[in-house]
């Protein structure tokens, strides 16, 4: 492969202010530190569900559609195309899965979701690449069109009086139910980990809860998602195809002069992006056995946030999806008491941030973080739970906090969102 092409696609070694990029050993260290922090928080607060196998199993399932949307956004934006339309592509995937699933089962429903999302990706590709429509405008239009199309087709196909779908349990807001998708449990190991978790030993039982959630009742689509993340990393960062695709998002004119068909690679990236988002939408429908109006619930936008938080890298996207999946599962499973325990954890994080800012001579930011930490501690001590409205909003609050804290380390592809025409550069 040409040295010039490698140079065009190679990201900077340091972020803003000369900071080195977040490497995978550091990511593993952060994960280990988070587990220790959760163990301590569970021991102090008594919120045992924080590290239970049920919590992490639910978090894993909640992370899958978010992670697939984020991975889809990564494919598109690494090729230089902003994909705000992930939410709409998830809607199309969810609807297609519900339409096919009740008739042909969950596996064909997953395939239908891929096709539905890819169709949304194709519309975005034609608009942005062929006709040069602004990427944001096209993405927003896809979200609006997908919402209207799925609601109209649901009324037409699922809610028509006397139709087979209605007789099977469908209506104008949801599809008829589909069969369960197979799951797997590692025999013996799951029971052993469950026993260790029950002792509530510091860190050991918490680690058993995390591992237990990963080996108990896991849908096969979750394993497929893990494979897609691993495959995306090797394809985009360890193959000539990935090098060419990433060069389209960094320096399309340089890639063009070296013989890369930039249009073709951008089209391929957006089709894959839509297919991944559609699979995420299909997972939502399959996991509850039917398509339902409003099923995506903004997960496409959260997926976009995980892509940004993950600095346009598969490992970072997976980490972000795990965080947001954890928060989503927590508010669904445990509600106020467990989210209440997180107030103490957030206070500790803000106190640490205050010390870091103070050492950097940023006194105003340090003071703000310290005051916020003190307020959270007082809130924790004077209450036993948090309002239901705050519990339901906790995944979105976590999204805003994470993006605010990590925004200084972000390094998007250089040519992202720029119009490209052959022979004119990007």
Tab-separated table of C-alpha atoms in Angstrom:
chain	number	residue	atom	x	y	z
A	1	UNK	CA	0.000	0.000	0.000
A	2	UNK	CA	1.259	3.479	-0.855
A	3	UNK	CA	3.043	5.482	1.847
A	4	UNK	CA	1.059	8.563	0.798
A	5	UNK	CA	-2.259	6.766	1.327
A	6	UNK	CA	-1.176	5.563	4.755
A	7	UNK	CA	-0.191	9.088	5.665
A	8	UNK	CA	-3.568	10.426	4.508
A	9	UNK	CA	-5.485	7.934	6.644
A	10	UNK	CA	-3.218	7.983	9.698
A	11	UNK	CA	-4.703	9.888	12.658
A	12	UNK	CA	-2.654	12.230	14.772
A	13	UNK	CA	-0.724	10.576	17.606
A	14	UNK	CA	-1.723	13.229	20.065
A	15	UNK	CA	-4.934	15.066	20.805
A	16	UNK	CA	-5.440	18.723	21.581
A	17	UNK	CA	-2.855	20.241	23.852
A	18	UNK	CA	-0.327	17.484	23.057
A	19	UNK	CA	-2.149	14.764	25.011
A	20	UNK	CA	-1.561	11.239	23.858
A	21	UNK	CA	-4.520	9.280	22.560
A	22	UNK	CA	-6.425	6.869	24.804
A	23	UNK	CA	-4.857	3.470	24.093
A	24	UNK	CA	-6.419	0.057	24.754
A	25	UNK	CA	-4.300	-0.627	27.893
A	26	UNK	CA	-5.657	2.608	29.310
A	27	UNK	CA	-9.189	1.569	28.351
A	28	UNK	CA	-8.733	-1.747	30.214
A	29	UNK	CA	-7.384	0.154	33.213
A	30	UNK	CA	-10.436	2.436	33.158
A	31	UNK	CA	-12.766	-0.588	33.032
A	32	UNK	CA	-10.949	-2.201	35.972
A	33	UNK	CA	-11.102	1.046	37.922
A	34	UNK	CA	-14.816	1.365	37.197
A	35	UNK	CA	-15.421	-2.142	38.546
A	36	UNK	CA	-13.524	-1.348	41.761
A	37	UNK	CA	-15.516	1.891	42.105
A	38	UNK	CA	-18.813	0.050	41.610
A	39	UNK	CA	-17.768	-2.543	44.202
A	40	UNK	CA	-17.010	0.180	46.710
A	41	UNK	CA	-20.263	1.980	45.898
A	42	UNK	CA	-22.236	-1.235	46.310
A	43	UNK	CA	-20.586	-1.919	49.664
A	44	UNK	CA	-21.192	1.620	50.968
A	45	UNK	CA	-24.731	2.117	49.682
A	46	UNK	CA	-26.037	-1.452	50.029
A	47	UNK	CA	-27.460	-1.314	46.485
A	48	UNK	CA	-26.648	-4.942	45.634
A	49	UNK	CA	-28.226	-4.764	42.193
A	50	UNK	CA	-25.448	-2.432	41.022
A	51	UNK	CA	-23.188	-5.394	40.213
A	52	UNK	CA	-25.653	-8.276	39.955
A	53	UNK	CA	-25.694	-10.734	37.053
A	54	UNK	CA	-29.224	-9.610	36.232
A	55	UNK	CA	-28.123	-5.986	36.003
A	56	UNK	CA	-25.177	-6.743	33.726
A	57	UNK	CA	-27.171	-9.169	31.596
A	58	UNK	CA	-29.799	-6.472	31.087
A	59	UNK	CA	-27.046	-3.892	30.465
A	60	UNK	CA	-25.524	-6.122	27.787
A	61	UNK	CA	-28.862	-6.433	26.009
A	62	UNK	CA	-29.491	-2.688	26.290
A	63	UNK	CA	-26.001	-1.941	24.953
A	64	UNK	CA	-26.413	-3.995	21.761
A	65	UNK	CA	-28.752	-1.681	19.784
A	66	UNK	CA	-26.881	1.423	20.990
A	67	UNK	CA	-23.547	-0.138	20.069
A	68	UNK	CA	-24.747	-1.187	16.623
A	69	UNK	CA	-25.997	2.335	15.935
A	70	UNK	CA	-22.682	3.770	17.124
A	71	UNK	CA	-20.725	1.311	14.997
A	72	UNK	CA	-22.867	2.254	12.012
A	73	UNK	CA	-22.105	5.910	12.610
A	74	UNK	CA	-18.390	5.080	12.825
A	75	UNK	CA	-18.412	3.401	9.391
A	76	UNK	CA	-20.099	6.388	7.747
A	77	UNK	CA	-18.066	9.089	9.435
A	78	UNK	CA	-14.731	7.335	8.897
A	79	UNK	CA	-15.560	7.684	5.195
A	80	UNK	CA	-16.304	11.391	5.684
A	81	UNK	CA	-20.139	11.303	5.770
A	82	UNK	CA	-22.034	12.523	8.841
A	83	UNK	CA	-24.925	10.169	9.589
A	84	UNK	CA	-27.533	11.906	11.738
A	85	UNK	CA	-30.090	9.533	10.190
A	86	UNK	CA	-29.147	6.570	12.423
A	87	UNK	CA	-32.384	6.914	14.382
A	88	UNK	CA	-34.484	6.697	11.216
A	89	UNK	CA	-32.482	3.716	9.940
A	90	UNK	CA	-33.101	1.968	13.264
A	91	UNK	CA	-36.831	2.668	12.858
A	92	UNK	CA	-36.806	1.078	9.400
A	93	UNK	CA	-34.902	-1.934	10.740
A	94	UNK	CA	-37.285	-2.345	13.660
A	95	UNK	CA	-40.347	-2.128	11.439
A	96	UNK	CA	-38.945	-4.542	8.840
A	97	UNK	CA	-38.075	-7.018	11.592
A	98	UNK	CA	-41.586	-6.833	13.030
A	99	UNK	CA	-43.156	-7.305	9.596
A	100	UNK	CA	-41.082	-10.358	8.707
A	101	UNK	CA	-40.645	-11.778	12.199
A	102	UNK	CA	-44.239	-12.738	12.976
A	103	UNK	CA	-44.438	-14.618	9.682
A	104	UNK	CA	-40.979	-16.189	9.360
A	105	UNK	CA	-39.274	-16.100	12.753
A	106	UNK	CA	-36.566	-14.019	14.465
A	107	UNK	CA	-33.579	-14.918	12.272
A	108	UNK	CA	-35.231	-13.701	9.081
A	109	UNK	CA	-36.473	-10.728	11.106
A	110	UNK	CA	-32.841	-9.821	11.816
A	111	UNK	CA	-32.010	-10.100	8.124
A	112	UNK	CA	-35.020	-7.946	7.245
A	113	UNK	CA	-33.823	-5.336	9.728
A	114	UNK	CA	-30.440	-5.248	8.004
A	115	UNK	CA	-32.121	-4.717	4.637
A	116	UNK	CA	-34.459	-2.034	5.993
A	117	UNK	CA	-31.599	-0.079	7.547
A	118	UNK	CA	-29.473	-0.444	4.409
A	119	UNK	CA	-32.300	1.066	2.339
A	120	UNK	CA	-32.252	4.088	4.632
A	121	UNK	CA	-28.481	4.236	4.204
A	122	UNK	CA	-28.869	4.115	0.426
A	123	UNK	CA	-31.210	7.123	0.483
A	124	UNK	CA	-28.682	9.025	2.599
A	125	UNK	CA	-25.851	8.055	0.251
A	126	UNK	CA	-27.714	9.160	-2.880
A	127	UNK	CA	-28.662	12.482	-1.270
A	128	UNK	CA	-25.261	13.358	0.185
A	129	UNK	CA	-22.787	11.791	-2.261
A	130	UNK	CA	-24.564	11.920	-5.612
A	131	UNK	CA	-26.591	15.117	-5.170
A	132	UNK	CA	-24.415	16.904	-2.597
A	133	UNK	CA	-27.187	17.559	-0.071
A	134	UNK	CA	-25.978	18.830	3.306
A	135	UNK	CA	-25.329	15.783	5.514
A	136	UNK	CA	-27.251	17.124	8.504
A	137	UNK	CA	-30.269	18.080	6.404
A	138	UNK	CA	-30.341	14.661	4.752
A	139	UNK	CA	-30.039	12.829	8.077
A	140	UNK	CA	-32.826	14.819	9.712
A	141	UNK	CA	-35.029	14.274	6.650
A	142	UNK	CA	-34.451	10.511	6.864
A	143	UNK	CA	-35.465	10.493	10.537
A	144	UNK	CA	-38.688	12.349	9.739
A	145	UNK	CA	-39.492	10.239	6.668
A	146	UNK	CA	-38.781	6.979	8.500
A	147	UNK	CA	-41.095	7.956	11.338
A	148	UNK	CA	-43.927	8.826	8.969
A	149	UNK	CA	-43.381	5.790	6.725
A	150	UNK	CA	-43.328	3.262	9.568
A	151	UNK	CA	-46.444	4.729	11.192
A	152	UNK	CA	-48.312	4.712	7.882
A	153	UNK	CA	-47.238	1.172	6.949
A	154	UNK	CA	-48.035	-0.128	10.438
A	155	UNK	CA	-51.587	1.144	10.068
A	156	UNK	CA	-51.815	-0.326	6.574
A	157	UNK	CA	-50.216	-3.747	7.242
A	158	UNK	CA	-50.805	-4.468	10.924
A	159	UNK	CA	-53.973	-2.551	11.758
A	160	UNK	CA	-56.195	-3.187	8.742
A	161	UNK	CA	-59.548	-4.546	9.879
A	162	UNK	CA	-59.886	-8.292	9.285
A	163	UNK	CA	-56.301	-8.753	8.059
A	164	UNK	CA	-54.186	-11.761	8.997
A	165	UNK	CA	-51.862	-9.495	10.978
A	166	UNK	CA	-54.702	-8.090	13.071
A	167	UNK	CA	-56.109	-11.561	13.689
A	168	UNK	CA	-52.636	-12.634	14.848
A	169	UNK	CA	-52.524	-9.852	17.438
A	170	UNK	CA	-51.331	-6.796	15.511
A	171	UNK	CA	-52.767	-3.292	15.480
A	172	UNK	CA	-51.908	0.096	14.024
A	173	UNK	CA	-49.186	0.616	16.667
A	174	UNK	CA	-47.473	-2.759	16.721
A	175	UNK	CA	-46.907	-5.983	14.792
A	176	UNK	CA	-48.133	-9.429	15.791
A	177	UNK	CA	-45.737	-11.258	18.157
A	178	UNK	CA	-42.854	-13.340	16.803
A	179	UNK	CA	-41.219	-16.441	18.353
A	180	UNK	CA	-38.331	-16.242	20.821
A	181	UNK	CA	-34.770	-16.062	19.526
A	182	UNK	CA	-32.434	-18.758	20.932
A	183	UNK	CA	-30.142	-17.861	23.838
A	184	UNK	CA	-27.141	-19.613	25.304
A	185	UNK	CA	-26.007	-20.283	28.882
A	186	UNK	CA	-22.680	-21.843	29.813
A	187	UNK	CA	-23.739	-24.843	31.930
A	188	UNK	CA	-22.047	-25.163	35.298
A	189	UNK	CA	-20.135	-21.896	35.028
A	190	UNK	CA	-23.281	-19.761	35.296
A	191	UNK	CA	-24.414	-21.523	38.497
A	192	UNK	CA	-20.916	-21.333	40.014
A	193	UNK	CA	-20.668	-17.593	39.351
A	194	UNK	CA	-24.161	-17.078	40.738
A	195	UNK	CA	-23.115	-18.790	43.956
A	196	UNK	CA	-20.052	-16.562	44.333
A	197	UNK	CA	-22.145	-13.475	43.658
A	198	UNK	CA	-24.504	-14.428	46.470
A	199	UNK	CA	-21.721	-14.107	49.075
A	200	UNK	CA	-21.363	-10.355	48.364
A	201	UNK	CA	-17.589	-10.416	48.762
A	202	UNK	CA	-15.900	-7.165	47.840
A	203	UNK	CA	-14.792	-7.127	44.187
A	204	UNK	CA	-14.818	-10.948	43.866
A	205	UNK	CA	-18.620	-11.229	43.993
A	206	UNK	CA	-18.950	-8.114	41.835
A	207	UNK	CA	-16.680	-9.614	39.190
A	208	UNK	CA	-18.711	-12.831	39.378
A	209	UNK	CA	-21.868	-10.794	38.756
A	210	UNK	CA	-20.343	-9.156	35.676
A	211	UNK	CA	-19.157	-12.481	34.244
A	212	UNK	CA	-22.408	-14.188	35.176
A	213	UNK	CA	-24.375	-11.670	33.138
A	214	UNK	CA	-22.149	-12.505	30.139
A	215	UNK	CA	-22.727	-16.289	30.284
A	216	UNK	CA	-26.393	-16.556	31.309
A	217	UNK	CA	-29.288	-16.356	28.840
A	218	UNK	CA	-27.380	-14.348	26.226
A	219	UNK	CA	-29.095	-14.015	22.817
A	220	UNK	CA	-27.055	-15.220	19.859
A	221	UNK	CA	-27.520	-11.821	18.238
A	222	UNK	CA	-25.420	-10.393	21.077
A	223	UNK	CA	-22.559	-12.691	20.093
A	224	UNK	CA	-23.019	-11.605	16.477
A	225	UNK	CA	-22.695	-7.986	17.612
A	226	UNK	CA	-19.409	-8.737	19.396
A	227	UNK	CA	-18.167	-10.362	16.187
A	228	UNK	CA	-19.187	-7.290	14.183
A	229	UNK	CA	-17.170	-5.019	16.462
A	230	UNK	CA	-14.092	-7.224	16.207
A	231	UNK	CA	-14.532	-7.630	12.454
A	232	UNK	CA	-14.963	-3.871	11.971
A	233	UNK	CA	-11.723	-3.177	13.806
A	234	UNK	CA	-9.697	-5.604	11.706
A	235	UNK	CA	-11.392	-4.598	8.461
A	236	UNK	CA	-11.027	-0.849	8.991
A	237	UNK	CA	-7.588	-0.781	10.646
A	238	UNK	CA	-5.841	-3.939	9.461
A	239	UNK	CA	-6.792	-4.261	5.788
A	240	UNK	CA	-6.155	-2.339	2.537
A	241	UNK	CA	-9.909	-1.861	2.161
A	242	UNK	CA	-10.117	-0.132	5.535
A	243	UNK	CA	-7.109	2.048	4.796
A	244	UNK	CA	-8.701	3.267	1.564
A	245	UNK	CA	-12.057	3.856	3.257
A	246	UNK	CA	-10.528	5.863	6.089
A	247	UNK	CA	-8.471	7.885	3.636
A	248	UNK	CA	-11.777	9.046	2.105
A	249	UNK	CA	-12.666	10.623	5.433
A	250	UNK	CA	-9.249	12.140	6.032
A	251	UNK	CA	-8.011	13.357	2.627
A	252	UNK	CA	-10.288	12.364	-0.275
A	253	UNK	CA	-8.283	14.341	-2.866
A	254	UNK	CA	-5.073	12.528	-1.887
A	255	UNK	CA	-6.922	9.204	-2.006
A	256	UNK	CA	-8.318	10.062	-5.435
A	257	UNK	CA	-4.879	10.869	-6.851
A	258	UNK	CA	-3.700	7.444	-5.673
A	259	UNK	CA	-6.458	5.645	-7.592
A	260	UNK	CA	-9.108	5.229	-4.870
A	261	UNK	CA	-12.692	5.440	-6.108
A	262	UNK	CA	-13.905	7.747	-3.336
A	263	UNK	CA	-17.555	7.609	-4.390
A	264	UNK	CA	-17.588	3.821	-4.256
A	265	UNK	CA	-16.021	3.650	-0.797
A	266	UNK	CA	-18.362	6.286	0.592
A	267	UNK	CA	-21.375	4.414	-0.774
A	268	UNK	CA	-20.123	1.137	0.724
A	269	UNK	CA	-19.534	2.775	4.111
A	270	UNK	CA	-23.008	4.320	4.301
A	271	UNK	CA	-24.728	1.101	3.220
A	272	UNK	CA	-22.881	-0.775	5.976
A	273	UNK	CA	-23.741	2.050	8.374
A	274	UNK	CA	-27.445	1.744	7.604
A	275	UNK	CA	-27.341	-2.055	7.778
A	276	UNK	CA	-25.751	-1.978	11.246
A	277	UNK	CA	-28.258	0.574	12.519
A	278	UNK	CA	-31.087	-1.508	11.021
A	279	UNK	CA	-29.790	-4.594	12.834
A	280	UNK	CA	-29.849	-2.571	16.044
A	281	UNK	CA	-33.484	-1.700	15.413
A	282	UNK	CA	-34.254	-5.343	14.606
A	283	UNK	CA	-32.679	-6.386	17.923
A	284	UNK	CA	-35.130	-4.117	19.748
A	285	UNK	CA	-38.105	-5.721	18.006
A	286	UNK	CA	-36.813	-9.269	18.406
A	287	UNK	CA	-35.998	-8.866	22.099
A	288	UNK	CA	-39.596	-7.904	22.968
A	289	UNK	CA	-41.094	-10.137	20.217
A	290	UNK	CA	-42.766	-7.402	18.156
A	291	UNK	CA	-42.332	-4.046	16.464
A	292	UNK	CA	-43.901	-1.138	18.340
A	293	UNK	CA	-44.357	2.502	17.420
A	294	UNK	CA	-41.640	4.623	19.057
A	295	UNK	CA	-39.557	1.546	19.832
A	296	UNK	CA	-36.144	3.069	19.127
A	297	UNK	CA	-36.653	5.733	21.801
A	298	UNK	CA	-33.753	7.928	20.698
A	299	UNK	CA	-31.174	5.126	20.769
A	300	UNK	CA	-29.900	6.182	17.362
A	301	UNK	CA	-28.928	9.552	18.820
A	302	UNK	CA	-27.337	7.896	21.854
A	303	UNK	CA	-25.461	5.633	19.428
A	304	UNK	CA	-24.157	8.767	17.728
A	305	UNK	CA	-23.009	10.008	21.143
A	306	UNK	CA	-21.178	6.721	21.820
A	307	UNK	CA	-19.347	7.118	18.509
A	308	UNK	CA	-18.187	10.593	19.509
A	309	UNK	CA	-17.317	9.488	23.048
A	310	UNK	CA	-15.399	6.547	21.561
A	311	UNK	CA	-13.364	8.931	19.383
A	312	UNK	CA	-14.453	7.167	16.189
A	313	UNK	CA	-12.871	3.846	17.283
A	314	UNK	CA	-14.706	0.494	17.712
A	315	UNK	CA	-13.309	-0.111	21.208
A	316	UNK	CA	-14.407	3.319	22.388
A	317	UNK	CA	-17.865	2.827	20.869
A	318	UNK	CA	-18.188	-0.512	22.704
A	319	UNK	CA	-17.135	1.115	25.985
A	320	UNK	CA	-19.622	3.952	25.541
A	321	UNK	CA	-22.434	1.577	24.575
A	322	UNK	CA	-21.705	-0.464	27.702
A	323	UNK	CA	-21.945	2.652	29.874
A	324	UNK	CA	-25.216	3.844	28.386
A	325	UNK	CA	-26.597	0.294	28.356
A	326	UNK	CA	-25.766	0.021	32.050
A	327	UNK	CA	-27.658	3.238	32.815
A	328	UNK	CA	-30.608	2.199	30.660
A	329	UNK	CA	-30.836	-1.209	32.339
A	330	UNK	CA	-30.549	0.338	35.779
A	331	UNK	CA	-33.459	2.707	35.313
A	332	UNK	CA	-35.606	-0.124	33.929
A	333	UNK	CA	-34.688	-2.754	36.550
A	334	UNK	CA	-34.052	-0.976	39.832
A	335	UNK	CA	-35.386	2.542	39.516
A	336	UNK	CA	-34.900	5.181	42.166
A	337	UNK	CA	-32.963	3.372	44.939
A	338	UNK	CA	-30.110	2.184	42.705
A	339	UNK	CA	-29.892	5.422	40.732
A	340	UNK	CA	-29.851	7.140	44.137
A	341	UNK	CA	-26.660	5.218	44.983
A	342	UNK	CA	-25.026	6.630	41.861
A	343	UNK	CA	-25.335	10.132	43.336
A	344	UNK	CA	-22.514	9.191	45.689
A	345	UNK	CA	-20.423	7.822	42.829
A	346	UNK	CA	-20.973	10.932	40.747
A	347	UNK	CA	-19.998	13.089	43.733
A	348	UNK	CA	-16.705	11.181	44.018
A	349	UNK	CA	-16.018	11.685	40.297
A	350	UNK	CA	-16.692	15.419	40.559
A	351	UNK	CA	-14.432	15.670	43.614
A	352	UNK	CA	-11.648	13.985	41.633
A	353	UNK	CA	-12.298	16.325	38.707
A	354	UNK	CA	-12.062	19.291	41.073
A	355	UNK	CA	-8.607	18.169	42.216
A	356	UNK	CA	-7.438	17.682	38.610
A	357	UNK	CA	-8.672	21.139	37.600
A	358	UNK	CA	-7.106	22.697	40.679
A	359	UNK	CA	-3.721	21.200	39.793
A	360	UNK	CA	-4.126	22.628	36.287
A	361	UNK	CA	-4.731	26.076	37.862
A	362	UNK	CA	-8.301	26.166	36.550
A	363	UNK	CA	-9.792	27.427	39.790
A	364	UNK	CA	-13.239	28.356	38.498
A	365	UNK	CA	-13.852	24.866	37.064
A	366	UNK	CA	-12.425	23.267	40.213
A	367	UNK	CA	-14.735	25.319	42.420
A	368	UNK	CA	-17.783	24.467	40.324
A	369	UNK	CA	-16.993	20.722	40.429
A	370	UNK	CA	-16.386	20.840	44.195
A	371	UNK	CA	-19.675	22.648	44.876
A	372	UNK	CA	-21.571	20.186	42.645
A	373	UNK	CA	-19.969	17.252	44.493
A	374	UNK	CA	-21.001	18.730	47.852
A	375	UNK	CA	-24.584	19.243	46.650
A	376	UNK	CA	-24.791	15.607	45.502
A	377	UNK	CA	-23.478	14.326	48.837
A	378	UNK	CA	-26.074	16.377	50.726
A	379	UNK	CA	-28.802	15.150	48.360
A	380	UNK	CA	-27.707	11.542	48.939
A	381	UNK	CA	-27.685	11.918	52.716
A	382	UNK	CA	-31.088	13.630	52.902
A	383	UNK	CA	-33.006	11.242	50.615
A	384	UNK	CA	-33.618	7.555	50.004
A	385	UNK	CA	-34.492	7.678	46.310
A	386	UNK	CA	-34.674	10.019	43.318
A	387	UNK	CA	-37.759	11.185	41.407
A	388	UNK	CA	-39.097	8.876	38.700
A	389	UNK	CA	-38.624	11.563	36.047
A	390	UNK	CA	-34.915	11.791	36.852
A	391	UNK	CA	-34.584	8.004	36.814
A	392	UNK	CA	-36.084	7.832	33.325
A	393	UNK	CA	-33.796	10.627	32.118
A	394	UNK	CA	-30.624	9.119	33.650
A	395	UNK	CA	-29.300	7.545	30.387
A	396	UNK	CA	-29.596	10.889	28.599
A	397	UNK	CA	-28.011	12.791	31.497
A	398	UNK	CA	-25.121	10.308	31.417
A	399	UNK	CA	-24.758	10.987	27.683
A	400	UNK	CA	-24.409	14.736	28.248
A	401	UNK	CA	-21.990	14.342	31.164
A	402	UNK	CA	-19.703	11.941	29.318
A	403	UNK	CA	-19.545	14.105	26.202
A	404	UNK	CA	-18.844	17.189	28.318
A	405	UNK	CA	-16.011	15.486	30.231
A	406	UNK	CA	-14.326	13.839	27.230
A	407	UNK	CA	-14.833	16.538	24.585
A	408	UNK	CA	-11.205	17.703	24.828
A	409	UNK	CA	-9.862	14.358	23.599
A	410	UNK	CA	-11.948	14.100	20.455
A	411	UNK	CA	-10.347	13.909	17.036
A	412	UNK	CA	-12.869	13.437	14.185
A	413	UNK	CA	-11.818	12.583	10.612
A	414	UNK	CA	-10.475	15.728	8.944
A	415	UNK	CA	-12.786	15.757	5.908
A	416	UNK	CA	-15.962	14.747	7.723
A	417	UNK	CA	-19.060	16.507	6.420
A	418	UNK	CA	-17.257	18.281	3.592
A	419	UNK	CA	-18.751	18.112	0.082
A	420	UNK	CA	-16.671	16.080	-2.347
A	421	UNK	CA	-16.632	16.114	-6.130
A	422	UNK	CA	-14.246	14.065	-8.228
A	423	UNK	CA	-11.310	16.191	-9.335
A	424	UNK	CA	-12.169	19.043	-6.948
A	425	UNK	CA	-10.959	17.683	-3.608
A	426	UNK	CA	-12.787	17.583	-0.250
